[in-house]
Coordinates of C-alpha atoms and ligand atoms in Angstrom, one line a residue:
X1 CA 0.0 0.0 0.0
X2 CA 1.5 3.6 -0.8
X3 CA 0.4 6.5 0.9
X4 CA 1.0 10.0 0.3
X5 CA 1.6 11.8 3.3
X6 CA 1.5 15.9 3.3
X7 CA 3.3 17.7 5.4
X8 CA 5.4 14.6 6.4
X9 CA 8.3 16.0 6.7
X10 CA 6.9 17.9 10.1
X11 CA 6.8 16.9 13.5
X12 CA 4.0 14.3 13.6
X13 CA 4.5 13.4 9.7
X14 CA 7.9 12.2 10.5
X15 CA 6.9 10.2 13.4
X16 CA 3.8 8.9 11.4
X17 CA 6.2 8.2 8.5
X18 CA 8.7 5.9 10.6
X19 CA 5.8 4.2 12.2
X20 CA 3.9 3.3 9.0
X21 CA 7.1 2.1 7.0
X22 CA 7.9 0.1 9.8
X23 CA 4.4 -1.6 9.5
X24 CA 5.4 -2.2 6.0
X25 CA 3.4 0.7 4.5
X26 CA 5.4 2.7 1.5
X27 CA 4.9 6.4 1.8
X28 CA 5.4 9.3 -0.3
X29 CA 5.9 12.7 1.7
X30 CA 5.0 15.5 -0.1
X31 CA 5.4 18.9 1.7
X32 CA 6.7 22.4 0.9
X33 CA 9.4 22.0 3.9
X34 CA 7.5 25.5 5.0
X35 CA 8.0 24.4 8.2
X36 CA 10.8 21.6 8.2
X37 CA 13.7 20.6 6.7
X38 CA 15.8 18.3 4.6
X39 CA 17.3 17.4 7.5
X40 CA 14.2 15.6 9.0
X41 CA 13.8 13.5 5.5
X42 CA 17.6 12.1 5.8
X43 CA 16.9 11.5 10.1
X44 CA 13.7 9.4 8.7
X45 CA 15.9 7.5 6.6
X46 CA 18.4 6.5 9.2
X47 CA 15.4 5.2 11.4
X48 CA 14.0 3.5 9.0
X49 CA 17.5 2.3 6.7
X50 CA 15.3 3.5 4.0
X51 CA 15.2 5.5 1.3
X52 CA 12.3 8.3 1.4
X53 CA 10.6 9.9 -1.7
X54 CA 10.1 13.5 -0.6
X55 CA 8.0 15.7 -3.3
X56 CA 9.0 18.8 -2.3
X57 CA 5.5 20.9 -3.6
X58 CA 3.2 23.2 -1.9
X59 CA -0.9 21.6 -1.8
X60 CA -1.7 24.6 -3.6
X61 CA -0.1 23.3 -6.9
X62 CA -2.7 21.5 -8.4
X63 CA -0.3 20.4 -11.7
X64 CA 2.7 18.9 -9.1
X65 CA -0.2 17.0 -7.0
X66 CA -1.3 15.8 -10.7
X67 CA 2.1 14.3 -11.4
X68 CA 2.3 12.6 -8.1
X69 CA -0.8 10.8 -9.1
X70 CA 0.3 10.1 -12.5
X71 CA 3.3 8.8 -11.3
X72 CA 2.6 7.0 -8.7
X73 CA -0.3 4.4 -7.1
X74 CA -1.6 6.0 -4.0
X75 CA -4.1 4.2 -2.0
X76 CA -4.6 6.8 0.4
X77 CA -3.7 10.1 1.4
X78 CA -2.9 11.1 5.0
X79 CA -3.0 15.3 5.4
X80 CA -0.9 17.1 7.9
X81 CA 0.3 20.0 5.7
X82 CA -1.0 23.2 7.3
X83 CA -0.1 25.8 9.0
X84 CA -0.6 26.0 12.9
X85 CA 0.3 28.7 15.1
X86 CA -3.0 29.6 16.6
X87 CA -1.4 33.9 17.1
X88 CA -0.1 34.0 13.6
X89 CA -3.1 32.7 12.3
X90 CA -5.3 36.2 13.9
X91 CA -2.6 38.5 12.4
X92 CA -2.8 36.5 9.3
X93 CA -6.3 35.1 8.5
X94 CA -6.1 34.9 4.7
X95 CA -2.8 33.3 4.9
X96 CA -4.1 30.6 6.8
X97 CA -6.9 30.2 5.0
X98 CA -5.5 29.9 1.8
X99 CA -2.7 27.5 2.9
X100 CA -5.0 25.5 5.0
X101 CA -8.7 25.5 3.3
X102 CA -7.8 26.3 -0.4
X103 CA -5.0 23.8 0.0
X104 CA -7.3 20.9 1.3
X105 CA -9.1 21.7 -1.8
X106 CA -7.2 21.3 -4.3
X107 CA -5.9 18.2 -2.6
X108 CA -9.3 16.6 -2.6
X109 CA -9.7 18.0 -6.3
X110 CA -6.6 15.9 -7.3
X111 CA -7.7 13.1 -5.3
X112 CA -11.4 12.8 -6.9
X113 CA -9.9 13.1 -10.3
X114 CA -7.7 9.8 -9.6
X115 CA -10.3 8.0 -7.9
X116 CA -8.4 8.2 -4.5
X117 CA -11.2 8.4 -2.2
X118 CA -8.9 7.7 1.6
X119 CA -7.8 10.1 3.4
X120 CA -6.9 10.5 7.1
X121 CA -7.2 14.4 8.3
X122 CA -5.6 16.1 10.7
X123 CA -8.3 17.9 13.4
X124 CA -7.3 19.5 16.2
X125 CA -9.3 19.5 19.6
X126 CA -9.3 23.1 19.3
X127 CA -12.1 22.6 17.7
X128 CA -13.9 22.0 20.9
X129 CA -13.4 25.5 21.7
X130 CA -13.8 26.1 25.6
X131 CA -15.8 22.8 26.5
X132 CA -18.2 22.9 28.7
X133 CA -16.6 20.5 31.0
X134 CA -14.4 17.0 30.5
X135 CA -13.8 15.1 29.5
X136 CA -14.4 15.9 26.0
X137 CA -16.2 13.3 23.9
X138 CA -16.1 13.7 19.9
X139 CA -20.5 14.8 20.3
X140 CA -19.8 17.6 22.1
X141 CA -20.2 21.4 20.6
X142 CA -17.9 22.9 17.9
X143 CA -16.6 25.9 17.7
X144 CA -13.4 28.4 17.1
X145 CA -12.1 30.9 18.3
X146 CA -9.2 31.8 16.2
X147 CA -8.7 31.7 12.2
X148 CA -6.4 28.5 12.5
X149 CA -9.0 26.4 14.7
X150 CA -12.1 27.6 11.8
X151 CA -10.0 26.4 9.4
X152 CA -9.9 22.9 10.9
X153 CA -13.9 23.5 11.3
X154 CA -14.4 24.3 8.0
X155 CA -12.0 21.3 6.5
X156 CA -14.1 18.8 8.8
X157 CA -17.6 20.1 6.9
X158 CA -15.7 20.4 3.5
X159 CA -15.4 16.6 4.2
X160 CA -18.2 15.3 5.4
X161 CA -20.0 17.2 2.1
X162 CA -17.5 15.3 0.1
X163 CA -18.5 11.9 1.7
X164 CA -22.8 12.9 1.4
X165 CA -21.9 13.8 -2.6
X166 CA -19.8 10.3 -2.9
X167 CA -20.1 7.4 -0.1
X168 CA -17.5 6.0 -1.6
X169 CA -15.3 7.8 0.2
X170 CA -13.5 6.4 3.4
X171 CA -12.6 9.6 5.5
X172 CA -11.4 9.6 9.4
X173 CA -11.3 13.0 11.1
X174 CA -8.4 13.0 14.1
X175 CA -8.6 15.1 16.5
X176 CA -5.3 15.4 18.5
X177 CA -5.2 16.8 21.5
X178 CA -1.5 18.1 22.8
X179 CA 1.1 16.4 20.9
X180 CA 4.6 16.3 22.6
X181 CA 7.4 14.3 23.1
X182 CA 9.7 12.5 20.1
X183 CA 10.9 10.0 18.8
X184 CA 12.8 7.4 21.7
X185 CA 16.0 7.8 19.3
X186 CA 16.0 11.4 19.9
X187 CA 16.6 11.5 16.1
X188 CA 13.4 13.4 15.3
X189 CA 11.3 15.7 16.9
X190 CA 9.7 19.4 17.3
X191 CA 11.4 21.5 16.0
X192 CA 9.7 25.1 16.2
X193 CA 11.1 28.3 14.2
X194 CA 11.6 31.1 16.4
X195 CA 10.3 31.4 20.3
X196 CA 7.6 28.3 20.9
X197 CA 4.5 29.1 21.3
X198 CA 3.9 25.7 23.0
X199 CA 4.6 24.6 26.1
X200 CA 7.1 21.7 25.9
X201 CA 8.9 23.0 23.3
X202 CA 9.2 26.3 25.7
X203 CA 10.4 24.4 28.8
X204 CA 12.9 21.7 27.1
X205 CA 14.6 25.1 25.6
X206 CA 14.5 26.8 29.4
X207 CA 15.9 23.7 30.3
X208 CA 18.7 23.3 27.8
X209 CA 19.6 27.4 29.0
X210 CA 18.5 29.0 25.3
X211 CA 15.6 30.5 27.2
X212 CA 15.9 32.5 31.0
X213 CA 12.6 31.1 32.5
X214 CA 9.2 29.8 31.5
X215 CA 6.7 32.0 31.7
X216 CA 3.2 30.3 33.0
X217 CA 0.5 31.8 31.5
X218 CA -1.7 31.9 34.6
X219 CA -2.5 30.6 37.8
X220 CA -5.7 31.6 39.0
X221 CA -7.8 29.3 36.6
X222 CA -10.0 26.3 38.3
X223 CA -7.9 23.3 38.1
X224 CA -6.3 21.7 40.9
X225 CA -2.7 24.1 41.0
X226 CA -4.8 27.1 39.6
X227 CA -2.5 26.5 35.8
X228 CA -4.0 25.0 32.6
X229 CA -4.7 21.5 32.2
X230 CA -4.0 19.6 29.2
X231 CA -4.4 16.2 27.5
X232 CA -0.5 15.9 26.5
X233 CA -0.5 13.0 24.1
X234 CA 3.2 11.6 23.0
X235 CA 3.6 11.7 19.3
X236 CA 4.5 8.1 18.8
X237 CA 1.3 7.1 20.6
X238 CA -0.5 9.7 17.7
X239 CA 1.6 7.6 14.9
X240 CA 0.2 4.8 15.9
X241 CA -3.7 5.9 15.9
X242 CA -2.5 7.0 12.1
X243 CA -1.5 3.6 11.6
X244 CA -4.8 2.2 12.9
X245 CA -6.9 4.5 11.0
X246 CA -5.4 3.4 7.8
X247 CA -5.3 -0.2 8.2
X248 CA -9.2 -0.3 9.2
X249 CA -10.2 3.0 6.6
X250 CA -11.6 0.3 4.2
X251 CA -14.0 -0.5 6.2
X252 CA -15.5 2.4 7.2
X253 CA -18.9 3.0 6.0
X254 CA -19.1 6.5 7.0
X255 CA -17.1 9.6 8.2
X256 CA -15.3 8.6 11.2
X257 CA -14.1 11.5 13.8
X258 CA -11.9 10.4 16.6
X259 CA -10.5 12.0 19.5
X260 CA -6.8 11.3 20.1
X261 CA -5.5 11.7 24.3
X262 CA -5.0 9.6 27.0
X263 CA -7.7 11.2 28.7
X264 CA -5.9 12.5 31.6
X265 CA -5.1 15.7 32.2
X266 CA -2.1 17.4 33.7
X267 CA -1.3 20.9 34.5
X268 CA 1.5 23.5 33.7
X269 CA 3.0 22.8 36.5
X270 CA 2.6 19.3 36.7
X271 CA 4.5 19.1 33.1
X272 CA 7.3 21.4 34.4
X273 CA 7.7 18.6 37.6
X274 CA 8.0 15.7 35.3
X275 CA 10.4 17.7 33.0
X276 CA 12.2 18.2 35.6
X277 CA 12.9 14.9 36.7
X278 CA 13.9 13.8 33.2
X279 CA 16.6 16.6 33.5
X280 CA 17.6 16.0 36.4
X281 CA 17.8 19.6 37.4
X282 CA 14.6 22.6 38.3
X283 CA 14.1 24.8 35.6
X284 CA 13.6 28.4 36.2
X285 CA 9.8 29.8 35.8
X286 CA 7.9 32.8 36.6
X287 CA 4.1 33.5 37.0
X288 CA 2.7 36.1 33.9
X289 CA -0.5 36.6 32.9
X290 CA -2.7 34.3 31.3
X291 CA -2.7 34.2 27.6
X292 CA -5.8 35.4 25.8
X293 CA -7.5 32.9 24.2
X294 CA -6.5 30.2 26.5
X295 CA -9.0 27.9 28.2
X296 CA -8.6 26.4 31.9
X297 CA -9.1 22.8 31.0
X298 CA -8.9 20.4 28.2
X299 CA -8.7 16.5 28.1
X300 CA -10.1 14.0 26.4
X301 CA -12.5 11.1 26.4
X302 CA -10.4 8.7 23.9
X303 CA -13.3 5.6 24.5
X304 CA -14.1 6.1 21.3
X305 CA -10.7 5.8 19.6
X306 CA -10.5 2.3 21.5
X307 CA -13.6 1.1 20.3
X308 CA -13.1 1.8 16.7
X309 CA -9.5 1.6 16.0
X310 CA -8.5 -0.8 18.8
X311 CA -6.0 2.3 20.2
X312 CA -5.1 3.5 23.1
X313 CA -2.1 5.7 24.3
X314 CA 0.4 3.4 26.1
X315 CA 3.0 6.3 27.5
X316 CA 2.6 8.0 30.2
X317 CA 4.2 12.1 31.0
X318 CA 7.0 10.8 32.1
X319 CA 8.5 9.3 29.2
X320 CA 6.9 11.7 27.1
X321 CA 8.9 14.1 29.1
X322 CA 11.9 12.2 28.7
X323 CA 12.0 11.4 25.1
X324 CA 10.9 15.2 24.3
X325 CA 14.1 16.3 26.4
X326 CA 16.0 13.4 24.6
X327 CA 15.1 14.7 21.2
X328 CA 16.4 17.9 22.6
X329 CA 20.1 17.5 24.5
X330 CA 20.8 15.7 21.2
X331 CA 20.0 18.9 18.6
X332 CA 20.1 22.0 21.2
X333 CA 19.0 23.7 17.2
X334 CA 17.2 21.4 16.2
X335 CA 17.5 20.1 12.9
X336 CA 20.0 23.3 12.2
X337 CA 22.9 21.1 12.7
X338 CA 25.6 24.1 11.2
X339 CA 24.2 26.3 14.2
X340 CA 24.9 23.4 17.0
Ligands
NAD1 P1 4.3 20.9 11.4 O1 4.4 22.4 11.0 O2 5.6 20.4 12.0 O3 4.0 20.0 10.1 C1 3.2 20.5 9.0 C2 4.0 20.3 7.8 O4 3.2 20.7 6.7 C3 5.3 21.1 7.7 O5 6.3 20.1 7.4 C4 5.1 22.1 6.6 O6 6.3 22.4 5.9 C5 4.0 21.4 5.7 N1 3.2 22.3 5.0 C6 2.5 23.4 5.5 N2 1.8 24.0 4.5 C7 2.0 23.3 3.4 C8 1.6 23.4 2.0 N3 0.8 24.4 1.7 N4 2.0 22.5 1.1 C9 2.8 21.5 1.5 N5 3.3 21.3 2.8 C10 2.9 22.2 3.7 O7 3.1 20.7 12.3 P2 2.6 19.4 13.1 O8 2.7 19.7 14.5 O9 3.3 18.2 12.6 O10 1.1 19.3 12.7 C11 0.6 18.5 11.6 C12 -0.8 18.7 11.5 O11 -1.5 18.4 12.7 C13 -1.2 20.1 11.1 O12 -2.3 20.1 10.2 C14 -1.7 20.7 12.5 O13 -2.6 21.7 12.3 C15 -2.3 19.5 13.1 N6 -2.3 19.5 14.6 C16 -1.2 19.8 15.2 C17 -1.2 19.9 16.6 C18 0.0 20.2 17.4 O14 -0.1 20.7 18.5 N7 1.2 20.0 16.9 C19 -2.4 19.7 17.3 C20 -3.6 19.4 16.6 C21 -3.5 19.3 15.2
WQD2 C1 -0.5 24.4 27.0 C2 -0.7 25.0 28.4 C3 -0.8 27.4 28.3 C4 3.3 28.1 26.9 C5 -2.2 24.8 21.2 C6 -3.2 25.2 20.2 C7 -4.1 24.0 19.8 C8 -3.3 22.8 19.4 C9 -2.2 22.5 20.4 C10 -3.1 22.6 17.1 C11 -1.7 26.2 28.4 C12 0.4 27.0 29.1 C13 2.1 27.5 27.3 C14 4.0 28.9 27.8 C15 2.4 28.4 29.5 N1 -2.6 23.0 18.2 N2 1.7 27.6 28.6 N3 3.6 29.0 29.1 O1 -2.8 26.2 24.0 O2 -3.4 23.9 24.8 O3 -3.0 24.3 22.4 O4 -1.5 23.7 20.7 O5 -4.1 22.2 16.8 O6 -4.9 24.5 18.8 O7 -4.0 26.2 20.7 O8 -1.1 24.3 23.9 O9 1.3 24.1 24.5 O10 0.4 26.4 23.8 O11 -0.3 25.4 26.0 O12 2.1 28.5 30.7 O13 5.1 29.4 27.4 O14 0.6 25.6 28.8 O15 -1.4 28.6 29.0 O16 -2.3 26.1 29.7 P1 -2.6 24.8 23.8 P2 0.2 25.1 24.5

């Protein structure tokens, strides 16, 4: 089976990528390295000891996505390629968009004119908004607050039209909830341009002393230290619901959306305690105040995910912690090895 992967050569692609060519899957990443690198194609290959066919093409090029169905068989089509900082997206709404909506688009477009009808998307459980309460089942409201989580909205209706105009097609809507963590090689991993938005990336970088001190973003909200709680998911545990979907998309007989967490949630400061074991050292922080936008609690109710793909998440913070500060003692710059 060969599947195209877009955006593959980002942080979850890659670790998808290894985990389905290690299940015997050949995949085909195709991404505009808008946010990656070279780099993470040739660490892919020494995980896997195989070669990778990287189409390097933006989503938005309707005649390179042609080619790559005229040249190869692709049974299905798994879609990371987007763009996803939730601040840059409110300063730059038609950017995202474009990249994002019209992208998706055109990549169904292609896909219905080769009669590939699979495809695995990437949702977010920002589209959840600021729940009610949790945990968060895949029935409860939807909404957005910021350009970035309407575009992942708007892609989940743009395909669930697709599958009422054509039941042949087999789609699966994954909604991830806080992906961190890397690889257990410390290989691959995040690898964010610029100051992280997010909070693992922020701390491993406090920790590794490119950064003074973390800033918490609150500690007055109604959890049980006052600071956010999250569902932090590790990445290979994600991989491997991607791997699930697609060996059991065949048989779906309708559009499938799926919530991918552990279902527990931790908070700011309970991250920062299990960081700091795996580093062996405290790391410097400092109460600011909270971000807007943010919500006081998020986790998941991943029953479903069980149920229908057989998966659950099998590591817990502490490793996630671990390989995420693995990932980053080995490439203090990340994949910007001339600058380490
Ligand atoms: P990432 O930025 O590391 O990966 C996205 C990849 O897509 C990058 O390699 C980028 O170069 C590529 N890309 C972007 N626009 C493209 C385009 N127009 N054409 C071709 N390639 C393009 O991000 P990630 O964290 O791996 O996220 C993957 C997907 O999962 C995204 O759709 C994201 O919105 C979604 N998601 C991520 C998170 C998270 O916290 N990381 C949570 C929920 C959902
Ligand atoms: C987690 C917690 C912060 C940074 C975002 C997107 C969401 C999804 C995942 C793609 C919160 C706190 C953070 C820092 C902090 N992405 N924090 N100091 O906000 O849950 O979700 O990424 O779909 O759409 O919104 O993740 O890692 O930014 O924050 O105190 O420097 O850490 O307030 O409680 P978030 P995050």
């Amino acid at each position: 089976m060969s599947i195209l992967i877009t955006g593959g050569a980002g942080y979850i692609g890659s670790h998808t990528c290894v985990t389905l060519i290690e299940a015997g899957y050949e995949v085909i990443i195709y991404d505009n390295l808008s946010n990656a690198s070279h780099e993470s194609i040739k660490r892919i290959e020494m995980i896997t000891e195989q070669d990778i066919t990287l189409i390097e093409a933006d989503i938005q090029d309707k005649q390179a996505l042609h080619k790559v169905f005229e040249t190869y068989t692709i049974d299905a089509v798994i879609h990371f390629a987007g763009l996803k900082a939730v601040g840059e997206s409110v300063q730059k709404p038609l950017t995202y968009y474009q990249n994002n909506i019209a992208g998706t688009l055109t990549l169904l477009e292609v896909m219905q004119a080769h009669h590939c009808k699979q495809i695995v998307f990437s949702s977010s459980a920002t589209v959840y908004g600021d729940p009610a309460s949790c945990p968060i089942t895949e029935d409860f409201p939807l909404s957005a607050t910021n350009p970035y989580g309407r575009s992942k909205l708007f892609i989940e209706e743009i395909l669930r039209d697709m599958y009422r105009s054509d039941t042949e097609w087999k789609i699966v809507l994954l909604r991830y909830f806080n992906p961190i963590g890397a690889h257990p090689s410390g290989t691959i991993g995040e690898d964010p341009n610029g100051i992280p938005n997010n909070l693992v990336p922020f701390i491993a970088q406090t920790a590794i002393g490119k950064r003074d001190s973390l800033a918490i973003f609150g500690d007055d909200y109604d959890t049980h230290d006052g600071t956010g709680v999250r569902d932090y998911i590790h990445v290979m545990d994600l991989a491997q619901g991607h791997l699930d979907a697609l060996d059991r998309i065949s048989t779906f007989s309708e559009v499938m959306t799926i919530n991918l967490g552990t279902g527990k949630g931790y908070s700011v400061l309970d991250v920062l305690k299990a960081f700091e074991k795996s580093v062996g050292k405290t790391i410097p922080y400092h109460i600011a105040p909270r971000r807007p936008g943010d919500i006081a609690s998020c986790y998941a109710d991943p029953s479903y995910a069980k149920k229908i793909l057989g998966w659950q998440a099998t590591r817990d913070i502490n490793q996630m912690c671990q390989d995420s500060w693995r990932w980053q003692s080995n490439n203090p710059n990340g994949y910007n090895k001339e600058a380490q």
